[in-house]
Amino acid sequence: MRLSQHRSAFLQSFILLLPILASASNNVCEPRIDGKPFNFLPLDIPQSVVWVRNSPPSVTKTTFTIDLCKPLQKIRGVPKSESCPVGSYICAIKRLYNPTEHANGTIESAIGIAGEYGHATGEALNPKWTSLKSSPSPEDRQKNGLRLEMHGAKYPPDKTGKKQKAVIEFLCDAQEQERRRGLPGVRPREDDNDDNEGEEDPNEASEVDDGKGGRLKFIEYVDVEGTMTLNLEWTTKYACEDAKPDPKTGSGHWGFFTWLIIIVFLVTAAYLIFGSWLNYNRYSARGWDLVPHSESIRDIPYLLRDWMRRVINTIQGRGSRGGYSAV
């Protein structure tokens, strides 16, 4: 019985380390496509687009929030029923607005469109990058950019639920590239919707500025062969093959010392867990005696104290006159 409890503790400790390993291996923002590296780390900021459907007397607004490089952070104070599962990279919040009811609307559903849900449902993000130039579709080959597919869990999470998927087309913004390089003859970006000001569309799809000179646009959210698929279009200079990194943006790669610290931490954790399990089974150790080399660890404070005393005595000895009094 106690052996099984210890094995269970070992497995739980190992499971806690899995998200660290998964996030380290999930290199979504630094893909290498057809042998060419791309860097989307500057876009590692949550972005939101809204899909509005007018169905009198109510209005349905679905907000799609995406963080390209890491899972979205949970908002404090929001009930679990009104937030997407932990590990979501793309979250859809559907609200129903009725003029006769509360102005903030009623949340109908919170859907994890794409995310890493291995700890809960076994579903993985499985990001897949492809170049539009190598697409079998002639229409895609005319575009200059990339396509990213990310997967999520079923919604609702039962037998009637449908799988979720996101498809994002990253289109190279050559105009923005030239503006950033300071080339002549390039006019500032103009808002394409200036001529339509004042006109209201009952079914609106929003387009937002990503803060890096690009635009994120909602295309559609439809059922494709039994899978609910979110289609987004992201026009950005980072989708260009000759994109240059921003001056203030680092390379984004983890340095040698970062990897060294992670490896040392994982090895130390594995050693302590395995050593404790071994001491329990071999010597029936309990409490502090479970920890490997517990006696040596307990002596560390005394060793540090003796070392500090020796250092202090050495410093004080250098300043003395060898025991003779001044005349």
PDB file of C-alpha atoms in Angstrom, residues 81-261:
ATOM      1  CA  SER A  81     -17.717  28.138 -16.590  1.00  0.00           C
ATOM      2  CA  GLU A  82     -17.056  31.487 -18.314  1.00  0.00           C
ATOM      3  CA  SER A  83     -13.414  30.903 -19.260  1.00  0.00           C
ATOM      4  CA  CYS A  84     -11.611  28.584 -21.639  1.00  0.00           C
ATOM      5  CA  PRO A  85      -9.690  25.527 -20.398  1.00  0.00           C
ATOM      6  CA  VAL A  86      -6.171  26.021 -19.069  1.00  0.00           C
ATOM      7  CA  GLY A  87      -3.676  25.642 -21.895  1.00  0.00           C
ATOM      8  CA  SER A  88      -5.757  27.435 -24.556  1.00  0.00           C
ATOM      9  CA  TYR A  89      -3.851  29.353 -27.217  1.00  0.00           C
ATOM     10  CA  ILE A  90      -7.091  30.508 -28.864  1.00  0.00           C
ATOM     11  CA  CYS A  91     -10.252  31.116 -26.856  1.00  0.00           C
ATOM     12  CA  ALA A  92     -13.751  31.962 -28.106  1.00  0.00           C
ATOM     13  CA  ILE A  93     -16.202  33.688 -25.750  1.00  0.00           C
ATOM     14  CA  LYS A  94     -19.754  33.850 -27.075  1.00  0.00           C
ATOM     15  CA  ARG A  95     -22.039  36.520 -25.571  1.00  0.00           C
ATOM     16  CA  LEU A  96     -25.712  37.169 -26.189  1.00  0.00           C
ATOM     17  CA  TYR A  97     -26.855  40.786 -25.957  1.00  0.00           C
ATOM     18  CA  ASN A  98     -30.510  41.720 -25.504  1.00  0.00           C
ATOM     19  CA  PRO A  99     -31.627  45.354 -25.197  1.00  0.00           C
ATOM     20  CA  THR A 100     -34.053  44.460 -22.428  1.00  0.00           C
ATOM     21  CA  GLU A 101     -31.434  42.658 -20.329  1.00  0.00           C
ATOM     22  CA  HIS A 102     -28.021  43.413 -18.803  1.00  0.00           C
ATOM     23  CA  ALA A 103     -25.813  45.658 -20.910  1.00  0.00           C
ATOM     24  CA  ASN A 104     -22.775  43.382 -20.540  1.00  0.00           C
ATOM     25  CA  GLY A 105     -24.623  40.493 -22.129  1.00  0.00           C
ATOM     26  CA  THR A 106     -24.883  36.854 -21.131  1.00  0.00           C
ATOM     27  CA  ILE A 107     -22.036  34.422 -21.760  1.00  0.00           C
ATOM     28  CA  GLU A 108     -23.385  31.428 -23.644  1.00  0.00           C
ATOM     29  CA  SER A 109     -20.180  29.455 -24.128  1.00  0.00           C
ATOM     30  CA  ALA A 110     -16.397  29.505 -23.706  1.00  0.00           C
ATOM     31  CA  ILE A 111     -14.663  27.356 -26.321  1.00  0.00           C
ATOM     32  CA  GLY A 112     -11.022  26.367 -26.465  1.00  0.00           C
ATOM     33  CA  ILE A 113     -10.415  26.544 -30.207  1.00  0.00           C
ATOM     34  CA  ALA A 114      -6.763  25.479 -29.968  1.00  0.00           C
ATOM     35  CA  GLY A 115      -4.523  24.564 -27.085  1.00  0.00           C
ATOM     36  CA  GLU A 116      -2.345  22.070 -25.261  1.00  0.00           C
ATOM     37  CA  TYR A 117      -4.790  20.013 -23.196  1.00  0.00           C
ATOM     38  CA  GLY A 118      -2.717  16.884 -22.634  1.00  0.00           C
ATOM     39  CA  HIS A 119      -3.039  17.181 -18.844  1.00  0.00           C
ATOM     40  CA  ALA A 120      -6.848  17.113 -19.014  1.00  0.00           C
ATOM     41  CA  THR A 121      -8.167  15.538 -22.207  1.00  0.00           C
ATOM     42  CA  GLY A 122      -5.118  14.195 -23.985  1.00  0.00           C
ATOM     43  CA  GLU A 123      -5.606  16.653 -26.860  1.00  0.00           C
ATOM     44  CA  ALA A 124      -2.450  18.318 -28.219  1.00  0.00           C
ATOM     45  CA  LEU A 125      -1.886  21.594 -30.035  1.00  0.00           C
ATOM     46  CA  ASN A 126       0.001  19.893 -32.892  1.00  0.00           C
ATOM     47  CA  PRO A 127       1.013  23.098 -34.711  1.00  0.00           C
ATOM     48  CA  LYS A 128       1.641  22.581 -38.408  1.00  0.00           C
ATOM     49  CA  TRP A 129       3.316  25.246 -40.558  1.00  0.00           C
ATOM     50  CA  THR A 130       3.230  25.154 -44.362  1.00  0.00           C
ATOM     51  CA  SER A 131       4.264  27.553 -47.085  1.00  0.00           C
ATOM     52  CA  LEU A 132       1.490  28.851 -49.320  1.00  0.00           C
ATOM     53  CA  LYS A 133       3.870  28.667 -52.267  1.00  0.00           C
ATOM     54  CA  SER A 134       4.042  24.884 -51.903  1.00  0.00           C
ATOM     55  CA  SER A 135       0.270  24.464 -51.521  1.00  0.00           C
ATOM     56  CA  PRO A 136      -1.537  22.235 -54.047  1.00  0.00           C
ATOM     57  CA  SER A 137      -4.123  25.002 -54.500  1.00  0.00           C
ATOM     58  CA  PRO A 138      -3.342  27.394 -57.406  1.00  0.00           C
ATOM     59  CA  GLU A 139      -5.081  30.187 -55.495  1.00  0.00           C
ATOM     60  CA  ASP A 140      -2.805  29.694 -52.484  1.00  0.00           C
ATOM     61  CA  ARG A 141       0.344  29.614 -54.628  1.00  0.00           C
ATOM     62  CA  GLN A 142      -0.419  33.147 -55.787  1.00  0.00           C
ATOM     63  CA  LYS A 143      -0.085  34.386 -52.199  1.00  0.00           C
ATOM     64  CA  ASN A 144       3.144  35.162 -50.406  1.00  0.00           C
ATOM     65  CA  GLY A 145       2.923  33.814 -46.910  1.00  0.00           C
ATOM     66  CA  LEU A 146       2.467  30.886 -44.548  1.00  0.00           C
ATOM     67  CA  ARG A 147      -0.356  28.807 -43.093  1.00  0.00           C
ATOM     68  CA  LEU A 148      -0.562  27.591 -39.497  1.00  0.00           C
ATOM     69  CA  GLU A 149      -2.935  24.894 -38.244  1.00  0.00           C
ATOM     70  CA  MET A 150      -3.545  24.430 -34.521  1.00  0.00           C
ATOM     71  CA  HIS A 151      -5.901  21.957 -32.875  1.00  0.00           C
ATOM     72  CA  GLY A 152      -8.036  21.906 -29.741  1.00  0.00           C
ATOM     73  CA  ALA A 153     -10.380  19.707 -27.768  1.00  0.00           C
ATOM     74  CA  LYS A 154     -14.012  18.835 -28.416  1.00  0.00           C
ATOM     75  CA  TYR A 155     -16.805  21.216 -27.519  1.00  0.00           C
ATOM     76  CA  PRO A 156     -18.969  20.459 -25.717  1.00  0.00           C
ATOM     77  CA  PRO A 157     -16.707  17.909 -23.981  1.00  0.00           C
ATOM     78  CA  ASP A 158     -19.039  14.963 -24.454  1.00  0.00           C
ATOM     79  CA  LYS A 159     -20.111  12.526 -27.167  1.00  0.00           C
ATOM     80  CA  THR A 160     -22.024  15.254 -29.011  1.00  0.00           C
ATOM     81  CA  GLY A 161     -19.025  17.592 -29.078  1.00  0.00           C
ATOM     82  CA  LYS A 162     -17.211  18.637 -32.246  1.00  0.00           C
ATOM     83  CA  LYS A 163     -13.472  18.938 -32.659  1.00  0.00           C
ATOM     84  CA  GLN A 164     -12.019  22.446 -32.835  1.00  0.00           C
ATOM     85  CA  LYS A 165      -9.293  23.737 -35.139  1.00  0.00           C
ATOM     86  CA  ALA A 166      -7.781  27.081 -36.137  1.00  0.00           C
ATOM     87  CA  VAL A 167      -6.260  27.912 -39.515  1.00  0.00           C
ATOM     88  CA  ILE A 168      -4.286  31.147 -39.689  1.00  0.00           C
ATOM     89  CA  GLU A 169      -2.902  32.534 -42.935  1.00  0.00           C
ATOM     90  CA  PHE A 170       0.109  34.782 -42.397  1.00  0.00           C
ATOM     91  CA  LEU A 171       0.454  37.017 -45.447  1.00  0.00           C
ATOM     92  CA  CYS A 172       3.674  38.882 -46.181  1.00  0.00           C
ATOM     93  CA  ASP A 173       3.129  42.642 -45.949  1.00  0.00           C
ATOM     94  CA  ALA A 174       5.664  43.915 -48.486  1.00  0.00           C
ATOM     95  CA  GLN A 175       4.460  47.512 -48.073  1.00  0.00           C
ATOM     96  CA  GLU A 176       5.207  47.386 -44.362  1.00  0.00           C
ATOM     97  CA  GLN A 177       8.602  45.848 -45.062  1.00  0.00           C
ATOM     98  CA  GLU A 178       9.496  48.726 -47.372  1.00  0.00           C
ATOM     99  CA  ARG A 179       8.200  51.315 -44.901  1.00  0.00           C
ATOM    100  CA  ARG A 180      10.349  49.843 -42.137  1.00  0.00           C
ATOM    101  CA  ARG A 181      13.412  49.942 -44.377  1.00  0.00           C
ATOM    102  CA  GLY A 182      12.773  53.586 -45.276  1.00  0.00           C
ATOM    103  CA  LEU A 183      12.532  53.030 -49.018  1.00  0.00           C
ATOM    104  CA  PRO A 184      11.188  56.014 -51.020  1.00  0.00           C
ATOM    105  CA  GLY A 185       7.906  56.062 -52.870  1.00  0.00           C
ATOM    106  CA  VAL A 186       5.894  54.195 -50.234  1.00  0.00           C
ATOM    107  CA  ARG A 187       2.857  56.015 -48.902  1.00  0.00           C
ATOM    108  CA  PRO A 188       1.661  55.641 -45.305  1.00  0.00           C
ATOM    109  CA  ARG A 189      -0.926  52.979 -44.601  1.00  0.00           C
ATOM    110  CA  GLU A 190      -4.469  54.219 -45.123  1.00  0.00           C
ATOM    111  CA  ASP A 191      -7.546  52.785 -43.545  1.00  0.00           C
ATOM    112  CA  ASP A 192      -9.502  50.911 -46.203  1.00  0.00           C
ATOM    113  CA  ASN A 193     -12.763  51.506 -44.369  1.00  0.00           C
ATOM    114  CA  ASP A 194     -12.695  55.314 -44.467  1.00  0.00           C
ATOM    115  CA  ASP A 195     -15.169  55.419 -47.344  1.00  0.00           C
ATOM    116  CA  ASN A 196     -17.685  53.293 -45.429  1.00  0.00           C
ATOM    117  CA  GLU A 197     -17.820  55.310 -42.234  1.00  0.00           C
ATOM    118  CA  GLY A 198     -21.289  55.584 -40.809  1.00  0.00           C
ATOM    119  CA  GLU A 199     -22.515  52.403 -42.490  1.00  0.00           C
ATOM    120  CA  GLU A 200     -23.520  49.556 -40.188  1.00  0.00           C
ATOM    121  CA  ASP A 201     -23.337  45.932 -41.198  1.00  0.00           C
ATOM    122  CA  PRO A 202     -25.690  43.605 -39.306  1.00  0.00           C
ATOM    123  CA  ASN A 203     -23.039  40.869 -39.455  1.00  0.00           C
ATOM    124  CA  GLU A 204     -19.638  42.371 -38.713  1.00  0.00           C
ATOM    125  CA  ALA A 205     -16.220  40.754 -38.699  1.00  0.00           C
ATOM    126  CA  SER A 206     -13.572  42.837 -37.020  1.00  0.00           C
ATOM    127  CA  GLU A 207     -10.014  43.566 -38.094  1.00  0.00           C
ATOM    128  CA  VAL A 208      -7.477  44.853 -35.574  1.00  0.00           C
ATOM    129  CA  ASP A 209      -4.001  46.351 -35.601  1.00  0.00           C
ATOM    130  CA  ASP A 210      -1.518  43.939 -33.996  1.00  0.00           C
ATOM    131  CA  GLY A 211       0.682  46.743 -32.678  1.00  0.00           C
ATOM    132  CA  LYS A 212       3.568  45.719 -34.950  1.00  0.00           C
ATOM    133  CA  GLY A 213       2.408  47.280 -38.193  1.00  0.00           C
ATOM    134  CA  GLY A 214       0.257  44.315 -39.208  1.00  0.00           C
ATOM    135  CA  ARG A 215      -3.445  43.460 -39.226  1.00  0.00           C
ATOM    136  CA  LEU A 216      -5.350  40.484 -37.813  1.00  0.00           C
ATOM    137  CA  LYS A 217      -8.681  39.764 -39.485  1.00  0.00           C
ATOM    138  CA  PHE A 218     -11.500  37.330 -38.726  1.00  0.00           C
ATOM    139  CA  ILE A 219     -12.605  35.377 -41.808  1.00  0.00           C
ATOM    140  CA  GLU A 220     -15.083  32.722 -40.647  1.00  0.00           C
ATOM    141  CA  TYR A 221     -15.916  30.087 -38.063  1.00  0.00           C
ATOM    142  CA  VAL A 222     -17.604  27.177 -39.820  1.00  0.00           C
ATOM    143  CA  ASP A 223     -18.103  23.425 -39.709  1.00  0.00           C
ATOM    144  CA  VAL A 224     -15.682  21.686 -42.081  1.00  0.00           C
ATOM    145  CA  GLU A 225     -16.292  17.929 -42.301  1.00  0.00           C
ATOM    146  CA  GLY A 226     -17.407  17.712 -38.673  1.00  0.00           C
ATOM    147  CA  THR A 227     -14.667  19.982 -37.297  1.00  0.00           C
ATOM    148  CA  MET A 228     -15.440  23.545 -36.243  1.00  0.00           C
ATOM    149  CA  THR A 229     -12.738  25.567 -37.985  1.00  0.00           C
ATOM    150  CA  LEU A 230     -11.738  29.145 -37.209  1.00  0.00           C
ATOM    151  CA  ASN A 231     -10.126  30.947 -40.148  1.00  0.00           C
ATOM    152  CA  LEU A 232      -8.028  34.038 -39.503  1.00  0.00           C
ATOM    153  CA  GLU A 233      -5.879  36.188 -41.766  1.00  0.00           C
ATOM    154  CA  TRP A 234      -2.811  37.892 -40.327  1.00  0.00           C
ATOM    155  CA  THR A 235      -1.011  40.381 -42.561  1.00  0.00           C
ATOM    156  CA  THR A 236       2.441  40.980 -41.123  1.00  0.00           C
ATOM    157  CA  LYS A 237       5.998  41.693 -42.188  1.00  0.00           C
ATOM    158  CA  TYR A 238       7.175  38.715 -40.127  1.00  0.00           C
ATOM    159  CA  ALA A 239       5.670  36.360 -42.712  1.00  0.00           C
ATOM    160  CA  CYS A 240       8.122  37.620 -45.350  1.00  0.00           C
ATOM    161  CA  GLU A 241      11.065  35.387 -46.135  1.00  0.00           C
ATOM    162  CA  ASP A 242      13.492  38.340 -45.941  1.00  0.00           C
ATOM    163  CA  ALA A 243      12.000  39.798 -42.751  1.00  0.00           C
ATOM    164  CA  LYS A 244      14.551  41.457 -40.511  1.00  0.00           C
ATOM    165  CA  PRO A 245      14.213  41.375 -36.701  1.00  0.00           C
ATOM    166  CA  ASP A 246      13.254  44.576 -34.910  1.00  0.00           C
ATOM    167  CA  PRO A 247      16.217  46.435 -33.386  1.00  0.00           C
ATOM    168  CA  LYS A 248      14.748  46.171 -29.877  1.00  0.00           C
ATOM    169  CA  THR A 249      13.695  42.545 -30.261  1.00  0.00           C
ATOM    170  CA  GLY A 250      16.098  39.852 -29.097  1.00  0.00           C
ATOM    171  CA  SER A 251      16.686  36.623 -30.872  1.00  0.00           C
ATOM    172  CA  GLY A 252      14.164  34.884 -28.600  1.00  0.00           C
ATOM    173  CA  HIS A 253      16.359  31.824 -28.192  1.00  0.00           C
ATOM    174  CA  TRP A 254      17.083  30.490 -24.766  1.00  0.00           C
ATOM    175  CA  GLY A 255      20.722  30.991 -23.883  1.00  0.00           C
ATOM    176  CA  PHE A 256      23.192  28.377 -22.687  1.00  0.00           C
ATOM    177  CA  PHE A 257      22.801  29.256 -19.007  1.00  0.00           C
ATOM    178  CA  THR A 258      18.988  29.116 -19.228  1.00  0.00           C
ATOM    179  CA  TRP A 259      19.129  25.585 -20.612  1.00  0.00           C
ATOM    180  CA  LEU A 260      21.797  24.693 -18.041  1.00  0.00           C
ATOM    181  CA  ILE A 261      19.571  25.837 -15.156  1.00  0.00           C
TER     182      ILE A 261
END
